[in-house]
Amino acid sequence: MVALVLTTVASWGIYALLGIGIVLVYRTSRVLNIASGEMAIFIGYVAATSIQYGLPFPVAVLFSMGAATVLGFVIFWFAIRGVMGEPPHVGLMITVGIAVILNGLMIVLFGGGMIAIPAGLPAFTTIGQVQLPTPDVVATIGAWFSIAVIAVIYRLTNLGLQMRAVAERVTLSAQRGLNVDRTVALSWIVGLLAAGLAGVLHGERSFVALSASAIGISALISCLIGGMDSLKGVVIAALIVAAAETLTARYIDPRYVLIAPVAILLVILIVRPWGLFGTVEEIRRV
Amino acid sequence: MTALLEVEGLEVVYGHVIRAIQGISFSVGEGKIVGLVGLNGAGKTTTVRAISGFLPTENVRITDGRIRFAGQSIARLRPYQAARLGIAFVPERDKVFDTLTVRENLEVALTATTLRGDEPGRCRRYRSIKDILDLFEALARRADQLSVFLSGGERQMLAIGACLLTAPRLLIVDEASLGLAPIMRRQVLDMLAQLNREFGLTVLIVDQDVGGVLSIADHGYILENGRVVFAGSREHLLQHGDVKEFYLGQKEDRERGYRDVKQYRRVRRWH
């Protein structure tokens, strides 16, 4: 029972982390990032491969975060910068393209097979009377610590303040002297770091593989349920998704894992199309 | 008089078709208050958006003319670069961040602009959030509330306060009095006049309220259909018969008939 809860909390953390990446990027650049799963697993592959080359787990994680930073900047600079301010479907299609490219790169660079990311720790951790699977413990701690760090950055630092300003009014931010491109670039980098870490932690729990980019779909569903522009919403919605998946796998049939969250999403979209915590987009005078 | 801002022969075209601005020239002297006034659609907002670097992003092109700020051409600057040169802009709408608190609104302005060295001519009287909250008591009471709950006058104060924190050299206020009660309108204008008097802040006011603006401006330019139709010092404009009749609503001694007004409009449009 405790293990089941832990599994849920670990998945919850990973989806929430990935979802926060999607929401951050959506808020500042109004681009719905379909490719977050691919980005996560790509960075996961970087970590897995560097462990295969003999790097210890912590160093491999740091190295993969470096890769995530570079990837975030490159994606913003070459793909997103030019379409900011365009209608939303343009950015959406670009991220579909990015997903395809990353998929190809994962096959070319890493072979696209199943690779584990071993943390090099014993299989079980004993806390008091209970034995817990270490990978889940690591994933839980890693994900929730990162979420806390991002929340602190977003709420308490100048960068977070500027991101929130750009998220609300791009024009006014620039009029106040904010370099909007720089702020959006940084939000993409933070988004990629969050996605990358989620990918690494997912790989640490099970393995990275091309099919593992389905975590992006779970995260996207969390964002849609929570409301695309609400960090709080995505964290709460990720719990709903993770719990639905875990319970379905355990009590119904593991093959239906992806159906449960989608069913919840459908209900939410009918009742509250803007999500549980999202704001209704106002209709602007043109 | 040294001109801080010089606009020469500015021409702006919307979507390749509409010439919204048809060769406007004006200048704003250092330490002066200048009013750019006219009716709806005269081209006031387009002119100031050209100055603050916003037109190229909106399917609008500057097809001719020069804009110089402190001797430097700024027509090709990006908006944030114009802001960092010391051009602070209070837009007509969307002037504060609704989802941020009053304090955070001011913080954005404070963190966005970093002054390098000792740039001359910039108004550095207001350096901290406390300075602004001391200046506007109404804001101090609501410092930790979301700005969405502010009244129209408080939003105007917050927007001007945020601009003051960027150490402006030129403060451009678009529609200083839009949607404000007459008494608030007076307060905003008086405050701008006070900032100008006490700290030598150069102000460019863009407004429809010709009388209000001319009560504090040193110079005025009246726009119609994308052209400057009257220009001159406050005294000159206030004495001018046409300005009195068509913008200030004061009747001349001799009654003008409908035909005269129509003729006047025609002359103005094509002159």
mmCIF file of N, CA, C and O in Angstrom, chain B residues 146-200:
data_model
loop_
_atom_site.group_PDB
_atom_site.id
_atom_site.type_symbol
_atom_site.label_atom_id
_atom_site.label_comp_id
_atom_site.label_asym_id
_atom_site.label_seq_id
_atom_site.Cartn_x
_atom_site.Cartn_y
_atom_site.Cartn_z
ATOM 1 N N LEU B 146 -3.531 43.275 -5.690
ATOM 2 C CA LEU B 146 -3.372 43.110 -7.133
ATOM 3 C C LEU B 146 -3.830 44.387 -7.834
ATOM 4 O O LEU B 146 -4.832 44.993 -7.452
ATOM 5 N N SER B 147 -3.120 44.740 -8.894
ATOM 6 C CA SER B 147 -3.438 46.011 -9.563
ATOM 7 C C SER B 147 -4.780 45.985 -10.268
ATOM 8 O O SER B 147 -5.309 47.023 -10.621
ATOM 9 N N VAL B 148 -5.313 44.779 -10.473
ATOM 10 C CA VAL B 148 -6.585 44.706 -11.175
ATOM 11 C C VAL B 148 -7.677 45.403 -10.368
ATOM 12 O O VAL B 148 -8.672 45.863 -10.917
ATOM 13 N N PHE B 149 -7.462 45.528 -9.046
ATOM 14 C CA PHE B 149 -8.482 46.158 -8.214
ATOM 15 C C PHE B 149 -8.343 47.676 -8.120
ATOM 16 O O PHE B 149 -9.101 48.314 -7.406
ATOM 17 N N LEU B 150 -7.361 48.253 -8.815
ATOM 18 C CA LEU B 150 -7.164 49.703 -8.715
ATOM 19 C C LEU B 150 -8.212 50.453 -9.527
ATOM 20 O O LEU B 150 -8.737 49.943 -10.510
ATOM 21 N N SER B 151 -8.476 51.671 -9.114
ATOM 22 C CA SER B 151 -9.378 52.519 -9.889
ATOM 23 C C SER B 151 -8.603 53.135 -11.054
ATOM 24 O O SER B 151 -7.378 53.028 -11.128
ATOM 25 N N GLY B 152 -9.340 53.784 -11.956
ATOM 26 C CA GLY B 152 -8.701 54.374 -13.134
ATOM 27 C C GLY B 152 -7.602 55.355 -12.768
ATOM 28 O O GLY B 152 -6.516 55.324 -13.337
ATOM 29 N N GLY B 153 -7.880 56.208 -11.793
ATOM 30 C CA GLY B 153 -6.888 57.198 -11.404
ATOM 31 C C GLY B 153 -5.663 56.550 -10.776
ATOM 32 O O GLY B 153 -4.528 56.938 -11.047
ATOM 33 N N GLU B 154 -5.907 55.522 -9.964
ATOM 34 C CA GLU B 154 -4.781 54.830 -9.323
ATOM 35 C C GLU B 154 -3.924 54.094 -10.347
ATOM 36 O O GLU B 154 -2.707 54.026 -10.221
ATOM 37 N N ARG B 155 -4.587 53.554 -11.366
ATOM 38 C CA ARG B 155 -3.816 52.879 -12.425
ATOM 39 C C ARG B 155 -2.915 53.879 -13.133
ATOM 40 O O ARG B 155 -1.756 53.575 -13.426
ATOM 41 N N GLN B 156 -3.465 55.081 -13.380
ATOM 42 C CA GLN B 156 -2.652 56.108 -14.033
ATOM 43 C C GLN B 156 -1.456 56.471 -13.150
ATOM 44 O O GLN B 156 -0.330 56.597 -13.622
ATOM 45 N N MET B 157 -1.708 56.605 -11.836
ATOM 46 C CA MET B 157 -0.621 56.912 -10.906
ATOM 47 C C MET B 157 0.428 55.814 -10.925
ATOM 48 O O MET B 157 1.629 56.076 -10.952
ATOM 49 N N LEU B 158 -0.050 54.555 -10.905
ATOM 50 C CA LEU B 158 0.891 53.430 -10.866
ATOM 51 C C LEU B 158 1.729 53.402 -12.142
ATOM 52 O O LEU B 158 2.949 53.185 -12.097
ATOM 53 N N ALA B 159 1.079 53.647 -13.279
ATOM 54 C CA ALA B 159 1.816 53.619 -14.542
ATOM 55 C C ALA B 159 2.859 54.728 -14.566
ATOM 56 O O ALA B 159 4.015 54.509 -14.954
ATOM 57 N N ILE B 160 2.476 55.922 -14.120
ATOM 58 C CA ILE B 160 3.431 57.030 -14.107
ATOM 59 C C ILE B 160 4.538 56.746 -13.091
ATOM 60 O O ILE B 160 5.720 56.964 -13.360
ATOM 61 N N GLY B 161 4.147 56.181 -11.934
ATOM 62 C CA GLY B 161 5.141 55.838 -10.921
ATOM 63 C C GLY B 161 6.163 54.844 -11.445
ATOM 64 O O GLY B 161 7.365 54.997 -11.240
ATOM 65 N N ALA B 162 5.674 53.820 -12.155
ATOM 66 C CA ALA B 162 6.585 52.815 -12.713
ATOM 67 C C ALA B 162 7.534 53.473 -13.707
ATOM 68 O O ALA B 162 8.722 53.168 -13.746
ATOM 69 N N CYS B 163 7.018 54.407 -14.500
ATOM 70 C CA CYS B 163 7.874 55.104 -15.463
ATOM 71 C C CYS B 163 8.939 55.933 -14.748
ATOM 72 O O CYS B 163 10.088 55.999 -15.184
ATOM 73 N N LEU B 164 8.563 56.562 -13.638
ATOM 74 C CA LEU B 164 9.534 57.394 -12.921
ATOM 75 C C LEU B 164 10.698 56.554 -12.402
ATOM 76 O O LEU B 164 11.824 57.033 -12.303
ATOM 77 N N LEU B 165 10.430 55.290 -12.083
ATOM 78 C CA LEU B 165 11.487 54.419 -11.560
ATOM 79 C C LEU B 165 12.511 54.057 -12.628
ATOM 80 O O LEU B 165 13.588 53.568 -12.307
ATOM 81 N N THR B 166 12.174 54.244 -13.899
ATOM 82 C CA THR B 166 13.144 53.920 -14.946
ATOM 83 C C THR B 166 14.072 55.098 -15.222
ATOM 84 O O THR B 166 14.793 55.084 -16.209
ATOM 85 N N ALA B 167 14.063 56.097 -14.345
ATOM 86 C CA ALA B 167 14.882 57.297 -14.518
ATOM 87 C C ALA B 167 14.688 57.891 -15.909
ATOM 88 O O ALA B 167 15.608 57.925 -16.722
ATOM 89 N N PRO B 168 13.489 58.366 -16.187
ATOM 90 C CA PRO B 168 13.193 58.806 -17.549
ATOM 91 C C PRO B 168 13.855 60.131 -17.899
ATOM 92 O O PRO B 168 14.144 60.945 -17.024
ATOM 93 N N ARG B 169 14.093 60.299 -19.172
ATOM 94 C CA ARG B 169 14.535 61.588 -19.678
ATOM 95 C C ARG B 169 13.360 62.288 -20.332
ATOM 96 O O ARG B 169 13.282 63.502 -20.370
ATOM 97 N N LEU B 170 12.476 61.459 -20.882
ATOM 98 C CA LEU B 170 11.281 61.973 -21.530
ATOM 99 C C LEU B 170 10.129 61.081 -21.102
ATOM 100 O O LEU B 170 10.223 59.859 -21.207
ATOM 101 N N LEU B 171 9.087 61.693 -20.584
ATOM 102 C CA LEU B 171 7.914 60.917 -20.187
ATOM 103 C C LEU B 171 6.818 61.180 -21.212
ATOM 104 O O LEU B 171 6.422 62.331 -21.414
ATOM 105 N N ILE B 172 6.375 60.128 -21.878
ATOM 106 C CA ILE B 172 5.292 60.275 -22.845
ATOM 107 C C ILE B 172 4.032 59.707 -22.212
ATOM 108 O O ILE B 172 4.019 58.550 -21.781
ATOM 109 N N VAL B 173 2.991 60.497 -22.116
ATOM 110 C CA VAL B 173 1.735 60.017 -21.537
ATOM 111 C C VAL B 173 0.669 60.035 -22.627
ATOM 112 O O VAL B 173 0.310 61.094 -23.137
ATOM 113 N N ASP B 174 0.207 58.847 -23.005
ATOM 114 C CA ASP B 174 -0.813 58.746 -24.038
ATOM 115 C C ASP B 174 -2.180 58.769 -23.355
ATOM 116 O O ASP B 174 -2.451 57.918 -22.511
ATOM 117 N N GLU B 175 -2.998 59.716 -23.723
ATOM 118 C CA GLU B 175 -4.332 59.878 -23.122
ATOM 119 C C GLU B 175 -4.251 59.953 -21.597
ATOM 120 O O GLU B 175 -4.711 59.069 -20.887
ATOM 121 N N ALA B 176 -3.655 61.038 -21.137
ATOM 122 C CA ALA B 176 -3.481 61.217 -19.694
ATOM 123 C C ALA B 176 -4.815 61.215 -18.975
ATOM 124 O O ALA B 176 -4.911 60.834 -17.822
ATOM 125 N N SER B 177 -5.862 61.618 -19.649
ATOM 126 C CA SER B 177 -7.107 61.845 -18.928
ATOM 127 C C SER B 177 -8.224 60.904 -19.369
ATOM 128 O O SER B 177 -9.351 61.076 -18.957
ATOM 129 N N LEU B 178 -7.892 59.914 -20.179
ATOM 130 C CA LEU B 178 -8.957 59.053 -20.703
ATOM 131 C C LEU B 178 -9.685 58.332 -19.574
ATOM 132 O O LEU B 178 -9.089 57.675 -18.747
ATOM 133 N N GLY B 179 -10.982 58.464 -19.545
ATOM 134 C CA GLY B 179 -11.790 57.730 -18.589
ATOM 135 C C GLY B 179 -11.665 58.201 -17.154
ATOM 136 O O GLY B 179 -12.045 57.491 -16.239
ATOM 137 N N LEU B 180 -11.101 59.381 -16.950
ATOM 138 C CA LEU B 180 -10.976 59.874 -15.583
ATOM 139 C C LEU B 180 -12.005 60.967 -15.333
ATOM 140 O O LEU B 180 -12.360 61.731 -16.231
ATOM 141 N N ALA B 181 -12.447 61.051 -14.092
ATOM 142 C CA ALA B 181 -13.358 62.128 -13.721
ATOM 143 C C ALA B 181 -12.604 63.448 -13.828
ATOM 144 O O ALA B 181 -11.387 63.476 -13.663
ATOM 145 N N PRO B 182 -13.309 64.555 -14.106
ATOM 146 C CA PRO B 182 -12.626 65.840 -14.294
ATOM 147 C C PRO B 182 -11.657 66.176 -13.163
ATOM 148 O O PRO B 182 -10.563 66.671 -13.409
ATOM 149 N N ILE B 183 -12.025 65.831 -11.940
ATOM 150 C CA ILE B 183 -11.152 66.226 -10.829
ATOM 151 C C ILE B 183 -9.865 65.401 -10.833
ATOM 152 O O ILE B 183 -8.770 65.901 -10.598
ATOM 153 N N MET B 184 -9.988 64.101 -11.203
ATOM 154 C CA MET B 184 -8.797 63.246 -11.314
ATOM 155 C C MET B 184 -7.922 63.702 -12.475
ATOM 156 O O MET B 184 -6.704 63.688 -12.395
ATOM 157 N N ARG B 185 -8.596 64.088 -13.545
ATOM 158 C CA ARG B 185 -7.891 64.560 -14.734
ATOM 159 C C ARG B 185 -7.004 65.742 -14.365
ATOM 160 O O ARG B 185 -5.842 65.815 -14.704
ATOM 161 N N ARG B 186 -7.594 66.653 -13.615
ATOM 162 C CA ARG B 186 -6.874 67.844 -13.165
ATOM 163 C C ARG B 186 -5.665 67.430 -12.322
ATOM 164 O O ARG B 186 -4.566 67.936 -12.471
ATOM 165 N N GLN B 187 -5.904 66.444 -11.427
ATOM 166 C CA GLN B 187 -4.811 66.002 -10.542
ATOM 167 C C GLN B 187 -3.647 65.419 -11.332
ATOM 168 O O GLN B 187 -2.493 65.704 -11.052
ATOM 169 N N VAL B 188 -3.996 64.591 -12.338
ATOM 170 C CA VAL B 188 -2.929 63.975 -13.132
ATOM 171 C C VAL B 188 -2.140 65.053 -13.863
ATOM 172 O O VAL B 188 -0.905 65.057 -13.862
ATOM 173 N N LEU B 189 -2.842 66.009 -14.469
ATOM 174 C CA LEU B 189 -2.155 67.075 -15.192
ATOM 175 C C LEU B 189 -1.297 67.908 -14.243
ATOM 176 O O LEU B 189 -0.137 68.222 -14.543
ATOM 177 N N ASP B 190 -1.866 68.228 -13.075
ATOM 178 C CA ASP B 190 -1.090 69.025 -12.108
ATOM 179 C C ASP B 190 0.156 68.279 -11.658
ATOM 180 O O ASP B 190 1.219 68.864 -11.472
ATOM 181 N N MET B 191 0.004 66.959 -11.511
ATOM 182 C CA MET B 191 1.149 66.175 -11.067
ATOM 183 C C MET B 191 2.253 66.203 -12.117
ATOM 184 O O MET B 191 3.430 66.340 -11.789
ATOM 185 N N LEU B 192 1.850 66.080 -13.400
ATOM 186 C CA LEU B 192 2.849 66.131 -14.469
ATOM 187 C C LEU B 192 3.542 67.497 -14.472
ATOM 188 O O LEU B 192 4.766 67.587 -14.617
ATOM 189 N N ALA B 193 2.738 68.545 -14.285
ATOM 190 C CA ALA B 193 3.314 69.893 -14.265
ATOM 191 C C ALA B 193 4.292 70.036 -13.107
ATOM 192 O O ALA B 193 5.361 70.643 -13.243
ATOM 193 N N GLN B 194 3.931 69.410 -11.977
ATOM 194 C CA GLN B 194 4.790 69.508 -10.795
ATOM 195 C C GLN B 194 6.118 68.769 -11.019
ATOM 196 O O GLN B 194 7.194 69.265 -10.678
ATOM 197 N N LEU B 195 6.021 67.571 -11.612
ATOM 198 C CA LEU B 195 7.238 66.804 -11.905
ATOM 199 C C LEU B 195 8.146 67.605 -12.825
ATOM 200 O O LEU B 195 9.369 67.614 -12.685
ATOM 201 N N ASN B 196 7.531 68.288 -13.772
ATOM 202 C CA ASN B 196 8.298 69.090 -14.717
ATOM 203 C C ASN B 196 8.967 70.262 -14.001
ATOM 204 O O ASN B 196 10.151 70.540 -14.200
ATOM 205 N N ARG B 197 8.193 70.924 -13.146
ATOM 206 C CA ARG B 197 8.709 72.106 -12.463
ATOM 207 C C ARG B 197 9.833 71.742 -11.502
ATOM 208 O O ARG B 197 10.886 72.365 -11.490
ATOM 209 N N GLU B 198 9.616 70.686 -10.732
ATOM 210 C CA GLU B 198 10.559 70.411 -9.657
ATOM 211 C C GLU B 198 11.801 69.667 -10.105
ATOM 212 O O GLU B 198 12.873 69.866 -9.565
ATOM 213 N N PHE B 199 11.642 68.773 -11.098
ATOM 214 C CA PHE B 199 12.800 67.958 -11.483
ATOM 215 C C PHE B 199 13.192 68.146 -12.929
ATOM 216 O O PHE B 199 14.026 67.416 -13.449
ATOM 217 N N GLY B 200 12.572 69.109 -13.611
ATOM 218 C CA GLY B 200 12.929 69.374 -14.996
ATOM 219 C C GLY B 200 12.618 68.215 -15.922
ATOM 220 O O GLY B 200 13.237 68.076 -16.980
#
